[in-house]
């Protein structure tokens, strides 16, 4: 299943790409958090796989105008502007707004591809 998702990552919408990065990042954060205090055993292989998938998704932001999303030192300021633009919008939406998005996606499977925060990250 993950192999199919890796292929999809090169063609998914900008919103889908953001949600992939956000979801995998959250899973990785939780894995590191819970293993740091001994709640679960440290699993370097899973951490590495998640980080590789996040990196692959971050690299795809070039399709949406981010010229250099990351370097060997980590995420670039340009990528972080793109990410914060999406993240602010995502976390500032009310429950009612999310219900509207859910309803739209049920009625129009292509809606997620049209979804975008207002304004521009650039």
mmCIF file with all atom_site columns, C-alpha atoms in Angstrom:
data_model
loop_
_atom_site.group_PDB
_atom_site.id
_atom_site.type_symbol
_atom_site.label_atom_id
_atom_site.label_alt_id
_atom_site.label_comp_id
_atom_site.label_asym_id
_atom_site.label_entity_id
_atom_site.label_seq_id
_atom_site.pdbx_PDB_ins_code
_atom_site.Cartn_x
_atom_site.Cartn_y
_atom_site.Cartn_z
_atom_site.occupancy
_atom_site.B_iso_or_equiv
_atom_site.pdbx_formal_charge
_atom_site.auth_seq_id
_atom_site.auth_comp_id
_atom_site.auth_asym_id
_atom_site.auth_atom_id
_atom_site.pdbx_PDB_model_num
ATOM 1   C CA . UNK A 1 1   ? 0.000   0.000  0.000  1.00 0.00 ? 1   UNK A CA 1
ATOM 2   C CA . UNK A 1 2   ? 2.782   2.466  0.827  1.00 0.00 ? 2   UNK A CA 1
ATOM 3   C CA . UNK A 1 3   ? 4.384   1.823  -2.564 1.00 0.00 ? 3   UNK A CA 1
ATOM 4   C CA . UNK A 1 4   ? 1.159   2.892  -4.291 1.00 0.00 ? 4   UNK A CA 1
ATOM 5   C CA . UNK A 1 5   ? 1.013   5.989  -2.099 1.00 0.00 ? 5   UNK A CA 1
ATOM 6   C CA . UNK A 1 6   ? 4.585   6.875  -3.078 1.00 0.00 ? 6   UNK A CA 1
ATOM 7   C CA . UNK A 1 7   ? 3.510   6.907  -6.725 1.00 0.00 ? 7   UNK A CA 1
ATOM 8   C CA . UNK A 1 8   ? 0.422   8.972  -5.865 1.00 0.00 ? 8   UNK A CA 1
ATOM 9   C CA . UNK A 1 9   ? 2.502   11.567 -4.064 1.00 0.00 ? 9   UNK A CA 1
ATOM 10  C CA . UNK A 1 10  ? 3.827   12.796 -7.408 1.00 0.00 ? 10  UNK A CA 1
ATOM 11  C CA . UNK A 1 11  ? 0.346   13.531 -8.732 1.00 0.00 ? 11  UNK A CA 1
ATOM 12  C CA . UNK A 1 12  ? -1.741  14.420 -5.678 1.00 0.00 ? 12  UNK A CA 1
ATOM 13  C CA . UNK A 1 13  ? -3.255  17.839 -5.094 1.00 0.00 ? 13  UNK A CA 1
ATOM 14  C CA . UNK A 1 14  ? -1.530  20.505 -3.047 1.00 0.00 ? 14  UNK A CA 1
ATOM 15  C CA . UNK A 1 15  ? -4.024  20.032 -0.204 1.00 0.00 ? 15  UNK A CA 1
ATOM 16  C CA . UNK A 1 16  ? -3.451  16.275 -0.180 1.00 0.00 ? 16  UNK A CA 1
ATOM 17  C CA . UNK A 1 17  ? 0.301   16.826 -0.111 1.00 0.00 ? 17  UNK A CA 1
ATOM 18  C CA . UNK A 1 18  ? -0.003  19.168 2.875  1.00 0.00 ? 18  UNK A CA 1
ATOM 19  C CA . UNK A 1 19  ? -2.175  16.654 4.742  1.00 0.00 ? 19  UNK A CA 1
ATOM 20  C CA . UNK A 1 20  ? 0.326   13.846 4.002  1.00 0.00 ? 20  UNK A CA 1
ATOM 21  C CA . UNK A 1 21  ? 3.186   15.944 5.398  1.00 0.00 ? 21  UNK A CA 1
ATOM 22  C CA . UNK A 1 22  ? 1.123   17.008 8.406  1.00 0.00 ? 22  UNK A CA 1
ATOM 23  C CA . UNK A 1 23  ? -0.112  13.482 9.170  1.00 0.00 ? 23  UNK A CA 1
ATOM 24  C CA . UNK A 1 24  ? 3.228   11.718 8.798  1.00 0.00 ? 24  UNK A CA 1
ATOM 25  C CA . UNK A 1 25  ? 4.916   14.505 10.758 1.00 0.00 ? 25  UNK A CA 1
ATOM 26  C CA . UNK A 1 26  ? 2.424   14.055 13.584 1.00 0.00 ? 26  UNK A CA 1
ATOM 27  C CA . UNK A 1 27  ? 2.967   10.303 13.646 1.00 0.00 ? 27  UNK A CA 1
ATOM 28  C CA . UNK A 1 28  ? 6.742   10.768 13.695 1.00 0.00 ? 28  UNK A CA 1
ATOM 29  C CA . UNK A 1 29  ? 6.493   13.342 16.492 1.00 0.00 ? 29  UNK A CA 1
ATOM 30  C CA . UNK A 1 30  ? 4.329   10.990 18.580 1.00 0.00 ? 30  UNK A CA 1
ATOM 31  C CA . UNK A 1 31  ? 6.657   8.038  17.940 1.00 0.00 ? 31  UNK A CA 1
ATOM 32  C CA . UNK A 1 32  ? 9.679   10.052 19.071 1.00 0.00 ? 32  UNK A CA 1
ATOM 33  C CA . UNK A 1 33  ? 7.826   11.538 22.041 1.00 0.00 ? 33  UNK A CA 1
ATOM 34  C CA . UNK A 1 34  ? 6.578   8.206  23.339 1.00 0.00 ? 34  UNK A CA 1
ATOM 35  C CA . UNK A 1 35  ? 9.905   6.447  22.833 1.00 0.00 ? 35  UNK A CA 1
ATOM 36  C CA . UNK A 1 36  ? 11.874  9.288  24.474 1.00 0.00 ? 36  UNK A CA 1
ATOM 37  C CA . UNK A 1 37  ? 10.260  8.687  27.834 1.00 0.00 ? 37  UNK A CA 1
ATOM 38  C CA . UNK A 1 38  ? 10.222  4.903  27.520 1.00 0.00 ? 38  UNK A CA 1
ATOM 39  C CA . UNK A 1 39  ? 6.510   4.380  26.883 1.00 0.00 ? 39  UNK A CA 1
ATOM 40  C CA . UNK A 1 40  ? 7.362   2.430  23.742 1.00 0.00 ? 40  UNK A CA 1
ATOM 41  C CA . UNK A 1 41  ? 10.645  0.933  22.546 1.00 0.00 ? 41  UNK A CA 1
ATOM 42  C CA . UNK A 1 42  ? 12.773  3.106  20.272 1.00 0.00 ? 42  UNK A CA 1
ATOM 43  C CA . UNK A 1 43  ? 12.150  2.063  16.663 1.00 0.00 ? 43  UNK A CA 1
ATOM 44  C CA . UNK A 1 44  ? 14.785  3.694  14.475 1.00 0.00 ? 44  UNK A CA 1
ATOM 45  C CA . UNK A 1 45  ? 13.646  1.809  11.376 1.00 0.00 ? 45  UNK A CA 1
ATOM 46  C CA . UNK A 1 46  ? 10.101  3.201  11.597 1.00 0.00 ? 46  UNK A CA 1
ATOM 47  C CA . UNK A 1 47  ? 11.434  6.692  12.332 1.00 0.00 ? 47  UNK A CA 1
ATOM 48  C CA . UNK A 1 48  ? 13.702  6.496  9.294  1.00 0.00 ? 48  UNK A CA 1
ATOM 49  C CA . UNK A 1 49  ? 10.901  5.255  7.021  1.00 0.00 ? 49  UNK A CA 1
ATOM 50  C CA . UNK A 1 50  ? 8.546   7.997  8.167  1.00 0.00 ? 50  UNK A CA 1
ATOM 51  C CA . UNK A 1 51  ? 11.226  10.657 7.706  1.00 0.00 ? 51  UNK A CA 1
ATOM 52  C CA . UNK A 1 52  ? 11.956  9.384  4.184  1.00 0.00 ? 52  UNK A CA 1
ATOM 53  C CA . UNK A 1 53  ? 8.277   9.609  3.288  1.00 0.00 ? 53  UNK A CA 1
ATOM 54  C CA . UNK A 1 54  ? 8.018   13.113 4.738  1.00 0.00 ? 54  UNK A CA 1
ATOM 55  C CA . UNK A 1 55  ? 11.121  14.163 2.787  1.00 0.00 ? 55  UNK A CA 1
ATOM 56  C CA . UNK A 1 56  ? 9.657   12.713 -0.425 1.00 0.00 ? 56  UNK A CA 1
ATOM 57  C CA . UNK A 1 57  ? 6.435   14.662 0.153  1.00 0.00 ? 57  UNK A CA 1
ATOM 58  C CA . UNK A 1 58  ? 8.306   17.874 0.994  1.00 0.00 ? 58  UNK A CA 1
ATOM 59  C CA . UNK A 1 59  ? 10.307  17.501 -2.225 1.00 0.00 ? 59  UNK A CA 1
ATOM 60  C CA . UNK A 1 60  ? 7.021   17.442 -4.164 1.00 0.00 ? 60  UNK A CA 1
ATOM 61  C CA . UNK A 1 61  ? 6.198   20.980 -3.036 1.00 0.00 ? 61  UNK A CA 1
ATOM 62  C CA . UNK A 1 62  ? 8.255   22.120 -6.025 1.00 0.00 ? 62  UNK A CA 1
ATOM 63  C CA . UNK A 1 63  ? 5.120   21.357 -8.067 1.00 0.00 ? 63  UNK A CA 1
ATOM 64  C CA . UNK A 1 64  ? 3.431   24.211 -6.200 1.00 0.00 ? 64  UNK A CA 1
ATOM 65  C CA . UNK A 1 65  ? 6.122   26.860 -6.483 1.00 0.00 ? 65  UNK A CA 1
ATOM 66  C CA . UNK A 1 66  ? 8.595   26.019 -3.710 1.00 0.00 ? 66  UNK A CA 1
ATOM 67  C CA . UNK A 1 67  ? 11.896  26.167 -5.590 1.00 0.00 ? 67  UNK A CA 1
ATOM 68  C CA . UNK A 1 68  ? 14.106  24.568 -2.912 1.00 0.00 ? 68  UNK A CA 1
ATOM 69  C CA . UNK A 1 69  ? 12.082  22.862 -0.174 1.00 0.00 ? 69  UNK A CA 1
ATOM 70  C CA . UNK A 1 70  ? 14.987  21.426 1.787  1.00 0.00 ? 70  UNK A CA 1
ATOM 71  C CA . UNK A 1 71  ? 18.750  21.200 1.983  1.00 0.00 ? 71  UNK A CA 1
ATOM 72  C CA . UNK A 1 72  ? 21.067  18.905 3.915  1.00 0.00 ? 72  UNK A CA 1
ATOM 73  C CA . UNK A 1 73  ? 20.453  21.248 6.873  1.00 0.00 ? 73  UNK A CA 1
ATOM 74  C CA . UNK A 1 74  ? 16.671  20.742 6.788  1.00 0.00 ? 74  UNK A CA 1
ATOM 75  C CA . UNK A 1 75  ? 13.638  22.647 5.558  1.00 0.00 ? 75  UNK A CA 1
ATOM 76  C CA . UNK A 1 76  ? 14.234  25.980 3.853  1.00 0.00 ? 76  UNK A CA 1
ATOM 77  C CA . UNK A 1 77  ? 12.545  29.236 4.834  1.00 0.00 ? 77  UNK A CA 1
ATOM 78  C CA . UNK A 1 78  ? 10.682  29.164 1.519  1.00 0.00 ? 78  UNK A CA 1
ATOM 79  C CA . UNK A 1 79  ? 9.234   25.725 2.296  1.00 0.00 ? 79  UNK A CA 1
ATOM 80  C CA . UNK A 1 80  ? 8.367   26.836 5.832  1.00 0.00 ? 80  UNK A CA 1
ATOM 81  C CA . UNK A 1 81  ? 6.378   29.802 4.426  1.00 0.00 ? 81  UNK A CA 1
ATOM 82  C CA . UNK A 1 82  ? 4.390   27.359 2.268  1.00 0.00 ? 82  UNK A CA 1
ATOM 83  C CA . UNK A 1 83  ? 3.898   24.991 5.204  1.00 0.00 ? 83  UNK A CA 1
ATOM 84  C CA . UNK A 1 84  ? 2.861   27.736 7.671  1.00 0.00 ? 84  UNK A CA 1
ATOM 85  C CA . UNK A 1 85  ? 0.379   29.119 5.128  1.00 0.00 ? 85  UNK A CA 1
ATOM 86  C CA . UNK A 1 86  ? -1.348  25.754 4.918  1.00 0.00 ? 86  UNK A CA 1
ATOM 87  C CA . UNK A 1 87  ? -0.935  24.949 8.613  1.00 0.00 ? 87  UNK A CA 1
ATOM 88  C CA . UNK A 1 88  ? -2.392  28.264 9.817  1.00 0.00 ? 88  UNK A CA 1
ATOM 89  C CA . UNK A 1 89  ? -5.424  27.848 7.598  1.00 0.00 ? 89  UNK A CA 1
ATOM 90  C CA . UNK A 1 90  ? -5.853  24.204 8.635  1.00 0.00 ? 90  UNK A CA 1
ATOM 91  C CA . UNK A 1 91  ? -5.736  24.916 12.361 1.00 0.00 ? 91  UNK A CA 1
ATOM 92  C CA . UNK A 1 92  ? -7.794  28.122 12.252 1.00 0.00 ? 92  UNK A CA 1
ATOM 93  C CA . UNK A 1 93  ? -10.822 26.506 10.580 1.00 0.00 ? 93  UNK A CA 1
ATOM 94  C CA . UNK A 1 94  ? -13.853 26.142 12.809 1.00 0.00 ? 94  UNK A CA 1
ATOM 95  C CA . UNK A 1 95  ? -15.690 22.855 13.275 1.00 0.00 ? 95  UNK A CA 1
ATOM 96  C CA . UNK A 1 96  ? -18.488 24.253 11.144 1.00 0.00 ? 96  UNK A CA 1
ATOM 97  C CA . UNK A 1 97  ? -16.033 25.073 8.330  1.00 0.00 ? 97  UNK A CA 1
ATOM 98  C CA . UNK A 1 98  ? -14.637 21.534 8.489  1.00 0.00 ? 98  UNK A CA 1
ATOM 99  C CA . UNK A 1 99  ? -18.160 20.091 8.299  1.00 0.00 ? 99  UNK A CA 1
ATOM 100 C CA . UNK A 1 100 ? -18.700 22.128 5.129  1.00 0.00 ? 100 UNK A CA 1
ATOM 101 C CA . UNK A 1 101 ? -15.445 20.779 3.682  1.00 0.00 ? 101 UNK A CA 1
ATOM 102 C CA . UNK A 1 102 ? -16.484 17.218 4.592  1.00 0.00 ? 102 UNK A CA 1
ATOM 103 C CA . UNK A 1 103 ? -19.882 17.714 2.962  1.00 0.00 ? 103 UNK A CA 1
ATOM 104 C CA . UNK A 1 104 ? -18.265 19.121 -0.176 1.00 0.00 ? 104 UNK A CA 1
ATOM 105 C CA . UNK A 1 105 ? -15.871 16.167 -0.410 1.00 0.00 ? 105 UNK A CA 1
ATOM 106 C CA . UNK A 1 106 ? -18.779 13.720 -0.092 1.00 0.00 ? 106 UNK A CA 1
ATOM 107 C CA . UNK A 1 107 ? -20.601 15.461 -2.941 1.00 0.00 ? 107 UNK A CA 1
ATOM 108 C CA . UNK A 1 108 ? -17.527 16.123 -5.091 1.00 0.00 ? 108 UNK A CA 1
ATOM 109 C CA . UNK A 1 109 ? -14.597 13.679 -4.801 1.00 0.00 ? 109 UNK A CA 1
ATOM 110 C CA . UNK A 1 110 ? -12.406 16.181 -6.672 1.00 0.00 ? 110 UNK A CA 1
ATOM 111 C CA . UNK A 1 111 ? -13.070 18.923 -4.107 1.00 0.00 ? 111 UNK A CA 1
ATOM 112 C CA . UNK A 1 112 ? -9.900  18.256 -2.123 1.00 0.00 ? 112 UNK A CA 1
ATOM 113 C CA . UNK A 1 113 ? -7.898  19.084 -5.245 1.00 0.00 ? 113 UNK A CA 1
ATOM 114 C CA . UNK A 1 114 ? -9.586  22.492 -5.378 1.00 0.00 ? 114 UNK A CA 1
ATOM 115 C CA . UNK A 1 115 ? -9.141  23.235 -1.682 1.00 0.00 ? 115 UNK A CA 1
ATOM 116 C CA . UNK A 1 116 ? -6.657  25.983 -0.862 1.00 0.00 ? 116 UNK A CA 1
ATOM 117 C CA . UNK A 1 117 ? -6.128  28.618 1.810  1.00 0.00 ? 117 UNK A CA 1
ATOM 118 C CA . UNK A 1 118 ? -7.003  32.181 0.832  1.00 0.00 ? 118 UNK A CA 1
ATOM 119 C CA . UNK A 1 119 ? -4.258  34.431 -0.450 1.00 0.00 ? 119 UNK A CA 1
ATOM 120 C CA . UNK A 1 120 ? -0.763  33.244 -1.264 1.00 0.00 ? 120 UNK A CA 1
ATOM 121 C CA . UNK A 1 121 ? 2.186   31.928 0.687  1.00 0.00 ? 121 UNK A CA 1
ATOM 122 C CA . UNK A 1 122 ? 4.696   33.735 -1.544 1.00 0.00 ? 122 UNK A CA 1
#
